[in-house]
Amino acid sequence: MKKATLTDHSAFNGDFLLGLVLLGSSLFVMIESLRMPMRGSSGFLMSPGFAPCLLAGALFCLSAGYTVGAYLKGGARGLRPWLRRAVTDPDSRRLGILVILIGGYVIALAGRIPFSIATLIYHGAIFYYLNVGNFLKIVVYSILATLLVAFVLPMLFEMPLP
Amino acid sequence: MNWTLVLQEWKFLPHAIVGVLSSPVLIVTLVLGGLLGMIVGMLPGISAVMAMSLLLGLVFQVPADVGLGLLVAIYVGAIAAGGVTAIMINIPGTPAAAATVLDGFPMAKQGRAKEAVEASFNASFVGGILGALVTLLLLPLIAMIALKLGDWEIFLVALLGIMLAGALAGKSPLKGWISATLGLIVAMVGMEEIWAYPRFGYTPELIGGINFVPVLIGLFGLTEIFSTLKQRTPYQIESKSGRIWLRVKLIRTHFVTIVRSVFAAVGIGVVPGVGESAACWLGYDLARRRCRRPDHFGRGAVEGVVAAESANNATAGGALIPTLVFGIPGSGPTAILLAGLFMYGIRPGPLLMIEMPGFAAKIVVLFWFSSLATMVVAVIISPYFIRILSSPREILLPIAGALGVLGAWAAGFTLFDVYCMLAFGIVGLILRQRDFPLAPMVLGVLVGRLADTSLRRALLTYSSDITGMLTRPVGLVLMVLIVVTAVSQWRSARVKKKSECNGPLR
């Protein structure tokens, strides 16, 4: 494992940013919980917002510890170059394409066109992108996977399809 | 509940065993149920509940023994097989298999997949049999403890499970606890049960709450797919293919671990709704604490797989108690089992053993034979599923993604669930990039709603005298356990951190 030194702060940039997001989220949950109506004679203790507020408080404390830890290790320094590196990294680009492929299947295809066709398109596209073999292999794998997902299992479990 | 009734059930055991052995139809049913349970346990998103509820209509047309045998066999098969995907593709088939990932997946990556799967099935088999046996032997004692469990104790067990999962699942307890808290907050979304107030109900779908299954598929399944396939050359599982066997030597070596996990699991499995998910973590924690080399845990220790799997299979026995003795189902599968009992005119409750002597013994024997049938099926089909699950990740994981979409859809037949799966997949990916464990978040979503309702109901009950709530005996023991767990996990993490000389947070 790569050892961190005082000058090697890039390892903590992501921790620092995520910590800020967590802190923001916990504050949002806390404010929303406090806005929930009081019910019963026990006031806030019995309010629907009691448990979320308690949890948001716990998340705030834990995230504060996490963020401060990252900050002390240099997490706030060099954020812009770190973000630029993260965006241009080949792994990140590959990840972005995977998210688009799966997200496209979930949001743009499933429920809008017949599920079997959506599944076939998804498998064909993702197998092609992942370069699993020649064209014939991609077609065969896609058809077999579609048969399993869109025909065999729904028939076995008698379920309607999206 | 008294010991005389239990002794009577013990006397019925040989009769129940002969009853199963002399019925070829029942034996075939148990084998088929075990096979079906294993298949659904291994498919991401397809749950035992789905298979059991589908067959509920069918079981009504067959005799009670055969119908209940089929349901029990599916239940046992699915729990045992949940560990297989946890080991082979880092996606637990059931929430109870979440702790199996910690050592099972590293073993598979080290080329020891077959060894891990073998250990998992051996531990499941022995854990299942011992769990049911301990349940029957200690029925009055466990029922007595179960009667003392109130809302406060249910909340504390949920908290204990979350504390353990948070501390054990990752390298840093802080990240584990943040992950668990996030899961609990997700569980708060939707109509709450006491005042029927729609918390965070910004859209009609959100008022209905966030279903647990899409969260599980998104966090475990999609995150794994994204994390693995983003690499140009993803890892491959290179394991010797072959048949797994029942290994007496393995069972003998880890017998103490198995027994410890079984007792912990039966004890905690009694708590309805939360016991089953917390048991694997408790079993794992106990094994790690008692081990001479706790640093091996999380890096491919067979003992870790054995502890987690024996605990989650033994819990099935513990979950039987509230189902049979009180008529309260502890989980989805036990709820279906309960429905099956009602369909046959069997009324679970404190009078069950008086009205139907020998029934509890029969159920325990069905659990035993189901464990045996699952083991036999695993021995027969293991070379095939090990080979299939060792396929190149580029082929296997996209198919798992499509299965995940189908599973998320099947959770409530709404596209909202499918979108939730995608959203949690992305959230899981971000968290995993920063080395946050995801299992505590899943556990948080699973038990969060029940924990919240239990806490507020307890506060409502004891609103005039809160000390009454804090001094309940079982609650006191649990509170001490939670404090000890938190402090010891924190201290051991600090010691580990110091020894790693100034390493990065992740």
XYZ file of C-alpha atoms in Angstrom:
668
model
C 0.000 0.000 0.000
C 1.217 3.482 -0.861
C 2.380 5.325 2.257
C 1.052 8.806 2.856
C 3.392 11.610 3.735
C 2.635 15.194 4.673
C 3.118 16.294 1.056
C 1.102 13.418 -0.402
C -2.324 14.859 0.283
C -4.111 13.700 -2.865
C -5.166 10.478 -1.148
C -7.299 12.562 1.217
C -8.883 14.961 -1.296
C -11.713 12.553 -2.009
C -12.220 11.896 1.701
C -12.439 15.623 2.367
C -14.945 16.238 -0.437
C -17.105 13.279 0.560
C -16.964 14.451 4.171
C -18.349 17.835 3.129
C -21.163 16.159 1.195
C -21.995 14.016 4.221
C -21.992 17.038 6.510
C -24.310 18.891 4.139
C -26.633 15.885 3.895
C -26.799 15.481 7.658
C -27.678 19.173 8.064
C -30.417 18.846 5.438
C -31.914 15.799 7.194
C -31.704 17.562 10.557
C -33.509 20.687 9.323
C -36.185 18.629 7.565
C -36.688 16.492 10.707
C -37.095 19.540 12.923
C -39.779 20.819 10.541
C -41.869 17.676 11.016
C -44.960 18.208 13.183
C -44.962 17.448 16.918
C -47.478 14.803 17.851
C -48.725 13.439 21.169
C -48.060 14.738 24.669
C -44.342 13.917 24.725
C -43.450 16.643 22.214
C -40.397 16.081 20.045
C -39.663 12.692 21.656
C -42.698 11.215 19.944
C -42.499 13.351 16.804
C -41.981 11.571 13.447
C -38.841 13.688 13.134
C -37.253 12.398 16.358
C -35.394 9.375 14.940
C -34.233 11.086 11.706
C -33.000 14.054 13.740
C -31.143 11.756 16.118
C -29.566 9.932 13.194
C -28.696 13.152 11.393
C -26.975 14.339 14.587
C -25.002 11.094 14.760
C -24.090 11.367 11.063
C -23.013 14.975 11.565
C -20.680 14.050 14.434
C -19.207 11.041 12.630
C -18.797 12.958 9.365
C -17.210 15.876 11.214
C -14.602 13.481 12.629
C -14.008 12.048 9.161
C -13.782 15.448 7.441
C -11.500 16.987 10.074
C -9.248 13.913 9.857
C -8.997 14.315 6.079
C -8.448 18.068 6.387
C -5.595 17.638 8.860
C -3.926 15.248 6.432
C -4.052 17.842 3.665
C -7.349 16.877 2.062
C -8.287 20.505 1.327
C -5.095 21.229 -0.591
C -4.827 20.791 -4.362
C -8.506 19.976 -4.867
C -8.755 21.389 -8.387
C -5.863 19.378 -9.920
C -7.168 16.299 -8.115
C -10.646 16.777 -9.611
C -9.153 17.346 -13.073
C -7.084 14.176 -12.739
C -10.115 12.236 -11.543
C -12.175 13.320 -14.555
C -9.497 12.602 -17.171
C -8.408 9.281 -15.680
C -9.016 6.384 -18.183
C -10.654 4.266 -15.456
C -13.079 7.108 -14.692
C -13.940 7.446 -18.368
C -14.584 3.724 -18.599
C -16.713 3.949 -15.471
C -18.686 6.833 -16.961
C -19.453 4.774 -20.066
C -20.558 1.807 -17.917
C -22.868 4.062 -15.893
C -24.312 5.418 -19.154
C -24.840 1.901 -20.544
C -26.534 0.538 -17.422
C -28.317 3.841 -16.740
C -29.545 3.890 -20.345
C -30.912 0.368 -19.944
C -32.674 1.280 -16.693
C -33.944 4.757 -17.560
C -34.252 4.940 -21.345
C -35.049 1.353 -22.374
C -36.707 -0.659 -19.566
C -40.404 0.148 -19.380
C -40.384 2.088 -22.662
C -39.811 -0.648 -25.217
C -40.483 -4.410 -24.791
C -38.232 -5.716 -22.021
C -36.763 -8.499 -24.153
C -35.622 -6.040 -26.830
C -34.283 -3.639 -24.188
C -32.321 -6.473 -22.575
C -30.949 -7.660 -25.908
C -29.787 -4.139 -26.818
C -28.203 -3.698 -23.368
C -26.336 -6.991 -23.515
C -25.183 -6.407 -27.086
C -23.913 -2.922 -26.254
C -22.165 -3.823 -23.011
C -20.582 -7.016 -24.376
C -19.367 -5.050 -27.396
C -17.921 -2.319 -25.183
C -16.237 -4.844 -22.900
C -14.855 -6.627 -25.940
C -15.865 -10.115 -24.844
C -15.121 -11.674 -28.232
C -15.884 -11.519 -31.943
C -19.251 -10.435 -33.357
C -20.686 -13.956 -33.360
C -19.741 -14.493 -29.712
C -21.338 -11.188 -28.737
C -24.569 -12.120 -30.529
C -24.690 -15.611 -28.975
C -23.950 -14.377 -25.445
C -26.509 -11.568 -25.797
C -29.246 -13.918 -26.992
C -28.537 -16.481 -24.258
C -28.462 -13.841 -21.519
C -31.675 -12.273 -22.846
C -33.374 -15.664 -22.922
C -32.478 -16.197 -19.255
C -33.414 -12.730 -18.027
C -36.424 -11.873 -20.178
C -38.003 -15.279 -20.837
C -36.942 -18.175 -18.577
C -37.010 -16.465 -15.166
C -40.170 -14.375 -15.723
C -41.935 -17.516 -16.985
C -40.693 -19.577 -14.049
C -41.808 -16.988 -11.495
C -44.900 -15.912 -13.452
C -43.953 -12.259 -13.181
C -45.020 -9.341 -15.376
C -42.187 -7.469 -17.090
C -41.437 -3.745 -17.055
C -44.441 -23.412 28.467
C -42.846 -26.176 30.510
C -40.205 -28.865 30.232
C -42.769 -31.703 30.194
C -44.054 -30.499 26.853
C -40.549 -30.292 25.476
C -39.716 -33.798 26.704
C -42.814 -34.925 24.887
C -41.482 -33.305 21.682
C -38.117 -35.023 22.142
C -39.941 -38.359 22.368
C -41.550 -37.635 18.999
C -38.177 -37.063 17.299
C -37.510 -40.731 16.279
C -41.078 -40.984 15.009
C -40.646 -37.827 12.920
C -37.332 -39.102 11.506
C -38.919 -42.422 10.509
C -41.816 -40.449 9.010
C -39.468 -38.601 6.646
C -37.363 -41.655 5.785
C -40.410 -43.747 4.940
C -41.845 -41.164 2.552
C -40.054 -41.120 -0.819
C -42.290 -38.266 -1.999
C -41.154 -36.128 0.931
C -37.494 -36.952 0.321
C -37.783 -36.010 -3.368
C -39.627 -32.812 -2.359
C -36.856 -31.841 0.057
C -34.203 -32.400 -2.625
C -36.163 -30.387 -5.219
C -36.855 -27.644 -2.656
C -33.167 -27.540 -1.739
C -32.245 -27.233 -5.432
C -34.793 -24.479 -6.065
C -33.689 -22.664 -2.910
C -30.071 -22.846 -4.034
C -30.921 -21.481 -7.472
C -32.857 -18.506 -6.085
C -30.194 -17.954 -3.422
C -27.542 -17.677 -6.108
C -29.442 -15.344 -8.446
C -28.973 -11.715 -7.432
C -32.315 -10.129 -6.663
C -34.370 -13.304 -6.819
C -35.221 -14.110 -3.226
C -36.374 -17.132 -1.265
C -39.525 -15.178 -0.374
C -40.382 -14.894 -4.069
C -39.952 -18.621 -4.687
C -41.785 -19.600 -1.489
C -44.723 -17.275 -2.123
C -44.978 -18.542 -5.686
C -45.216 -22.108 -4.467
C -47.649 -21.297 -1.681
C -50.572 -21.943 -4.010
C -49.072 -25.289 -4.976
C -48.405 -26.535 -1.450
C -52.089 -26.298 -0.628
C -52.738 -29.147 -3.062
C -50.305 -31.563 -1.409
C -50.277 -33.105 2.098
C -49.075 -30.872 4.957
C -45.776 -32.723 5.449
C -44.833 -32.386 1.793
C -45.966 -28.770 1.477
C -44.208 -27.569 4.615
C -41.164 -29.668 3.670
C -40.969 -27.865 0.333
C -41.150 -24.417 1.967
C -38.559 -25.313 4.619
C -36.214 -26.817 1.993
C -36.366 -23.670 -0.180
C -35.658 -21.538 2.891
C -32.670 -23.640 3.965
C -31.322 -23.963 0.393
C -31.517 -20.214 -0.245
C -29.712 -19.287 2.986
C -26.959 -21.838 2.318
C -26.492 -20.716 -1.305
C -26.485 -17.005 -0.463
C -22.849 -17.455 0.521
C -21.846 -18.825 -2.888
C -22.308 -15.564 -4.793
C -20.782 -13.724 -1.840
C -17.651 -15.817 -2.308
C -17.528 -16.034 -6.098
C -18.664 -12.593 -7.267
C -18.583 -10.474 -4.097
C -22.396 -10.088 -4.195
C -24.174 -11.707 -1.219
C -27.245 -13.608 -2.396
C -29.052 -12.794 0.872
C -28.426 -10.073 3.510
C -27.505 -12.832 5.951
C -24.495 -13.688 3.772
C -23.021 -10.180 4.013
C -20.382 -11.247 6.538
C -19.337 -14.195 4.339
C -17.969 -11.710 1.779
C -15.298 -10.493 4.215
C -13.211 -13.665 3.986
C -14.928 -15.648 1.248
C -14.204 -13.216 -1.579
C -10.492 -12.762 -0.694
C -10.212 -16.565 -0.644
C -11.724 -16.756 -4.137
C -9.339 -14.090 -5.411
C -6.450 -16.089 -3.987
C -7.541 -19.063 -6.109
C -9.224 -20.813 -3.164
C -12.820 -20.457 -4.333
C -13.595 -24.170 -4.109
C -12.143 -24.329 -0.587
C -14.281 -21.347 0.446
C -17.468 -22.753 -1.100
C -16.767 -26.107 0.535
C -16.236 -24.473 3.920
C -19.397 -22.439 3.431
C -21.596 -25.467 2.669
C -20.046 -27.598 5.415
C -20.618 -24.835 7.956
C -24.149 -24.242 6.636
C -24.947 -27.942 6.954
C -23.633 -28.379 10.490
C -24.904 -24.945 11.560
C -28.389 -25.704 10.235
C -28.580 -29.080 11.966
C -27.162 -27.863 15.280
C -29.299 -24.714 15.144
C -32.508 -26.703 14.839
C -31.339 -29.140 17.546
C -30.424 -26.376 19.997
C -33.762 -24.727 19.253
C -35.649 -27.861 20.207
C -33.504 -28.593 23.282
C -33.769 -25.074 24.653
C -37.289 -24.300 23.509
C -38.724 -23.369 26.954
C -35.674 -21.318 27.882
C -35.615 -19.452 24.572
C -39.374 -18.949 24.696
C -38.996 -17.511 28.209
C -36.340 -15.061 26.994
C -38.444 -14.266 23.929
C -41.356 -13.382 26.200
C -39.144 -10.878 28.000
C -38.290 -9.100 24.751
C -40.062 -5.816 24.332
C -39.706 -2.906 21.938
C -36.682 -1.585 23.825
C -34.800 -4.868 23.464
C -35.683 -5.146 19.766
C -34.243 -1.666 19.267
C -31.095 -2.591 21.200
C -30.520 -5.792 19.200
C -30.865 -3.772 15.983
C -28.342 -1.286 17.379
C -25.963 -4.071 18.389
C -26.129 -5.596 14.905
C -25.395 -2.243 13.326
C -22.516 -1.497 15.714
C -20.953 -4.879 14.976
C -21.441 -4.617 11.221
C -20.074 -1.074 11.203
C -17.005 -2.039 13.159
C -16.243 -5.318 11.427
C -17.091 -4.788 7.783
C -14.339 -2.304 6.975
C -10.888 -1.289 8.090
C -12.144 1.808 9.897
C -15.050 1.652 12.393
C -15.720 5.350 11.701
C -16.462 4.654 8.040
C -18.501 1.586 8.969
C -20.647 3.558 11.386
C -21.132 6.404 8.887
C -22.274 3.813 6.346
C -24.690 2.256 8.867
C -26.110 5.660 9.827
C -26.690 6.464 6.154
C -28.616 3.207 5.831
C -30.733 4.030 8.877
C -31.545 7.462 7.445
C -32.614 5.869 4.135
C -34.955 3.608 6.124
C -36.645 6.698 7.598
C -38.029 7.701 4.191
C -41.748 7.049 3.766
C -44.864 6.733 5.881
C -43.887 6.106 9.497
C -45.938 3.627 11.469
C -46.917 5.477 14.641
C -48.451 8.725 13.356
C -48.681 7.772 9.650
C -46.639 10.862 8.744
C -44.934 10.777 5.320
C -41.316 11.517 6.200
C -39.299 12.969 3.306
C -42.285 12.175 1.077
C -41.463 14.624 -1.691
C -43.006 12.365 -4.367
C -45.829 9.802 -4.190
C -43.275 6.997 -4.615
C -41.161 8.276 -1.719
C -44.221 8.278 0.551
C -44.337 4.524 0.044
C -40.764 4.297 1.333
C -37.630 2.823 -0.182
C -37.872 -0.907 -0.714
C -35.041 -2.917 0.778
C -34.433 -5.255 -2.189
C -33.413 -2.588 -4.763
C -31.068 -1.080 -2.166
C -29.464 -4.475 -1.612
C -29.073 -5.093 -5.355
C -27.783 -1.586 -6.012
C -25.279 -1.451 -3.164
C -23.939 -4.969 -3.492
C -24.619 -5.869 -7.126
C -24.298 -2.722 -9.242
C -21.430 -1.366 -7.161
C -19.486 -4.572 -7.726
C -20.269 -4.445 -11.454
C -19.075 -0.838 -11.770
C -15.985 -1.318 -9.604
C -14.850 -4.475 -11.364
C -15.622 -3.617 -14.967
C -14.093 -0.142 -14.830
C -10.706 -1.855 -14.895
C -9.447 -2.683 -18.353
C -8.421 -6.151 -17.146
C -10.778 -7.121 -14.322
C -9.727 -9.761 -11.817
C -10.588 -13.345 -12.716
C -11.327 -16.222 -10.398
C -8.831 -18.948 -11.122
C -9.867 -21.812 -8.955
C -9.537 -25.544 -9.292
C -12.936 -26.695 -10.397
C -14.255 -29.838 -8.803
C -16.777 -31.308 -6.491
C -17.156 -30.131 -2.916
C -17.557 -32.772 -0.210
C -18.657 -33.016 3.365
C -15.293 -32.708 5.138
C -15.254 -34.205 8.607
C -11.755 -32.832 9.202
C -12.874 -29.282 8.388
C -15.880 -29.595 10.680
C -13.726 -31.064 13.462
C -11.128 -28.298 13.126
C -13.726 -25.542 13.322
C -16.238 -27.294 15.564
C -15.821 -24.882 18.479
C -16.320 -21.919 16.130
C -19.439 -23.519 14.699
C -20.923 -24.292 18.124
C -20.198 -20.753 19.327
C -21.856 -19.269 16.242
C -24.836 -21.603 16.597
C -25.560 -20.566 20.191
C -25.136 -16.889 19.364
C -27.368 -17.234 16.318
C -30.157 -19.169 18.030
C -30.149 -16.657 20.867
C -30.264 -13.612 18.640
C -32.470 -15.216 15.977
C -35.327 -15.127 18.476
C -35.613 -11.357 18.105
C -38.216 -10.864 15.392
C -37.177 -8.901 12.321
C -33.629 -8.048 13.287
C -32.122 -11.242 14.700
C -31.437 -12.996 11.428
C -29.431 -10.180 9.890
C -27.436 -9.448 13.039
C -26.526 -13.094 13.749
C -23.858 -13.512 11.062
C -22.036 -10.440 12.375
C -22.176 -11.644 15.966
C -20.900 -15.087 14.938
C -18.091 -13.516 12.921
C -17.126 -11.146 15.739
C -17.014 -13.936 18.316
C -14.821 -16.066 16.042
C -12.437 -13.175 15.407
C -12.117 -12.350 19.088
C -11.404 -15.944 20.083
C -8.949 -16.573 17.243
C -5.208 -16.554 17.947
C -4.557 -14.648 14.715
C -7.400 -12.130 14.426
C -5.363 -10.192 11.853
C -5.993 -13.044 9.381
C -9.691 -12.215 9.411
C -10.732 -10.186 6.389
C -7.838 -11.536 4.344
C -9.161 -14.966 3.479
C -9.522 -16.848 6.781
C -11.544 -20.063 6.436
C -12.711 -19.575 10.007
C -14.380 -16.304 9.022
C -16.455 -18.056 6.345
C -17.290 -20.908 8.727
C -18.371 -18.564 11.544
C -20.589 -16.399 9.345
C -22.224 -19.249 7.447
C -22.879 -21.473 10.471
C -24.433 -18.487 12.246
C -26.767 -17.470 9.432
C -27.990 -21.034 8.892
C -28.472 -21.673 12.597
C -30.588 -18.529 12.831
C -33.294 -20.282 10.861
C -33.825 -22.371 13.996
C -33.907 -19.334 16.262
C -36.369 -17.600 13.968
C -38.655 -20.605 14.310
C -39.353 -19.767 17.962
C -41.312 -16.541 17.471
C -42.995 -18.105 14.447
C -44.178 -21.276 16.147
C -44.557 -20.205 19.761
C -45.976 -16.708 19.316
C -47.128 -16.681 15.689
C -44.814 -13.709 14.979
C -42.735 -14.158 11.827
C -39.098 -13.129 12.255
C -38.416 -12.599 8.545
C -39.887 -12.774 5.047
C -39.406 -16.539 4.629
C -40.824 -17.305 8.093
C -43.839 -15.119 7.245
C -44.493 -17.339 4.215
C -43.979 -20.409 6.408
C -46.535 -19.004 8.819
C -48.977 -18.482 5.944
C -48.378 -22.113 4.956
C -49.189 -23.247 8.516
C -52.452 -21.287 8.510
C -53.373 -22.761 5.119
C -53.138 -26.234 6.643
C -55.259 -25.152 9.602
C -52.319 -25.193 12.015
C -52.521 -22.353 14.507
C -49.084 -21.313 15.764
C -49.121 -20.006 19.316
C -48.409 -20.953 22.923
C -50.919 -23.830 22.701
C -49.363 -25.404 19.606
C -47.471 -28.055 21.534
C -50.565 -29.002 23.531
C -52.937 -29.066 20.577
C -50.516 -30.747 18.164
C -47.998 -32.844 20.060
C -45.025 -33.771 17.904
C -45.440 -30.889 15.462
C -42.393 -28.918 16.659
C -40.313 -32.118 16.431
C -41.561 -32.655 12.872
C -40.540 -29.135 11.818
C -37.103 -29.574 13.381
C -36.666 -32.877 11.531
C -37.713 -31.173 8.284
C -34.972 -28.585 8.918
C -32.435 -31.383 9.465
C -33.347 -33.263 6.326
C -33.498 -30.022 4.325
C -29.947 -29.225 5.436
C -28.905 -32.717 4.381
C -30.736 -32.429 1.039
C -29.109 -29.051 0.374
C -25.691 -30.528 1.115
C -26.344 -33.462 -1.229
C -27.521 -31.131 -4.011
C -24.479 -28.896 -3.427
C -22.153 -31.900 -3.755
C -23.812 -32.905 -7.034
C -24.011 -29.514 -8.725
C -20.961 -27.791 -7.226
C -18.585 -28.403 -10.180
C -21.092 -26.678 -12.471
C -21.864 -23.609 -10.406
C -18.218 -23.099 -9.478
C -17.324 -23.243 -13.181
C -20.197 -20.933 -14.204
C -19.406 -18.395 -11.481
C -15.695 -18.505 -12.400
C -16.537 -17.313 -15.952
C -14.837 -14.130 -17.117
C -16.211 -11.146 -15.203
C -16.883 -9.313 -18.500
C -19.553 -11.899 -19.319
C -20.874 -12.730 -15.863
C -21.300 -9.262 -14.371
C -23.362 -7.627 -17.166
C -25.774 -10.583 -16.906
C -25.867 -10.079 -13.130
C -26.732 -6.423 -13.858
C -29.737 -7.408 -16.007
C -30.811 -9.948 -13.364
C -30.534 -7.145 -10.815
C -32.909 -4.989 -12.885
C -35.370 -7.893 -12.993
C -34.983 -8.479 -9.228
C -35.490 -4.795 -8.389
C -38.567 -4.696 -10.616
C -39.941 -7.841 -8.984
C -39.660 -6.236 -5.522
C -42.716 -4.068 -6.119
C -43.366 -4.092 -9.885
C -42.645 -0.364 -10.164
C -39.961 1.377 -12.194
C -39.219 3.511 -9.132
C -37.591 0.454 -7.519
C -35.413 -0.011 -10.599
C -34.352 3.651 -10.472
C -33.600 3.247 -6.750
C -31.344 0.314 -7.576
C -29.390 2.466 -10.045
C -29.160 5.368 -7.596
C -27.883 3.146 -4.807
C -25.446 1.524 -7.214
C -23.905 4.935 -7.871
C -23.949 5.890 -4.169
C -22.312 2.555 -3.346
C -19.660 3.142 -5.979
C -18.734 6.545 -4.527
C -18.615 5.131 -1.004
C -16.572 2.130 -2.062
C -14.062 4.387 -3.876
C -13.375 5.927 -0.452
C -13.219 2.464 1.179
C -16.533 2.632 3.025
C -17.985 -0.816 3.743
C -21.461 -1.216 2.226
C -22.811 -4.096 4.324
C -23.552 -1.839 7.356
C -25.612 0.448 5.107
C -27.654 -2.498 3.837
C -28.198 -3.678 7.407
C -29.213 -0.137 8.401
C -31.859 -0.024 5.655
C -33.058 -3.500 6.629
C -33.558 -2.888 10.346
C -33.948 0.904 10.429
C -37.720 1.100 10.245
C -38.267 -1.553 12.912
C -35.610 -0.005 15.146
C -37.259 3.427 14.885
C -40.766 2.122 15.584
C -39.517 -0.015 18.487
C -37.608 2.879 20.051
C -40.536 5.288 19.866
C -43.023 2.676 21.054
C -40.744 1.941 24.015
C -40.459 5.667 24.771
C -44.244 5.950 24.562
C -44.723 3.001 26.934
C -42.220 4.303 29.480
C -42.837 8.028 28.977
C -43.752 8.481 32.643
C -40.769 6.526 33.997
C -37.840 6.162 31.609
C -35.717 4.397 34.256
C -38.122 1.458 34.030
C -37.101 1.034 30.401
C -33.379 1.347 31.128
C -33.404 -1.214 33.935
C -35.078 -4.093 32.090
C -32.715 -7.081 32.625
C -32.287 -8.249 29.011
C -32.014 -4.617 27.910
C -29.309 -3.980 30.497
C -27.249 -6.915 29.225
C -27.644 -5.672 25.660
C -26.664 -2.122 26.593
C -23.494 -3.351 28.316
C -22.737 -5.467 25.229
C -23.161 -2.454 22.935
C -20.859 -0.257 25.031
C -18.222 -2.988 25.311
C -18.423 -3.639 21.557
C -18.094 0.032 20.648
C -15.157 0.657 22.970
C -13.261 -2.519 22.094
C -13.733 -2.070 18.335
C -12.592 1.514 18.544
C -9.521 0.573 20.569
C -8.542 -2.315 18.313
C -8.921 -0.055 15.261
C -6.627 2.523 16.874
C -4.018 -0.090 17.695
C -4.176 -1.378 14.107
C -3.901 2.143 12.744
C -0.832 2.887 14.856
C 0.838 -0.292 13.677
C 0.199 0.655 10.056
C 2.427 3.707 10.608
C 0.696 6.730 9.228
C -1.233 5.085 6.373
C -3.981 6.883 4.470
C -7.515 6.958 5.851
C -8.793 4.284 3.494
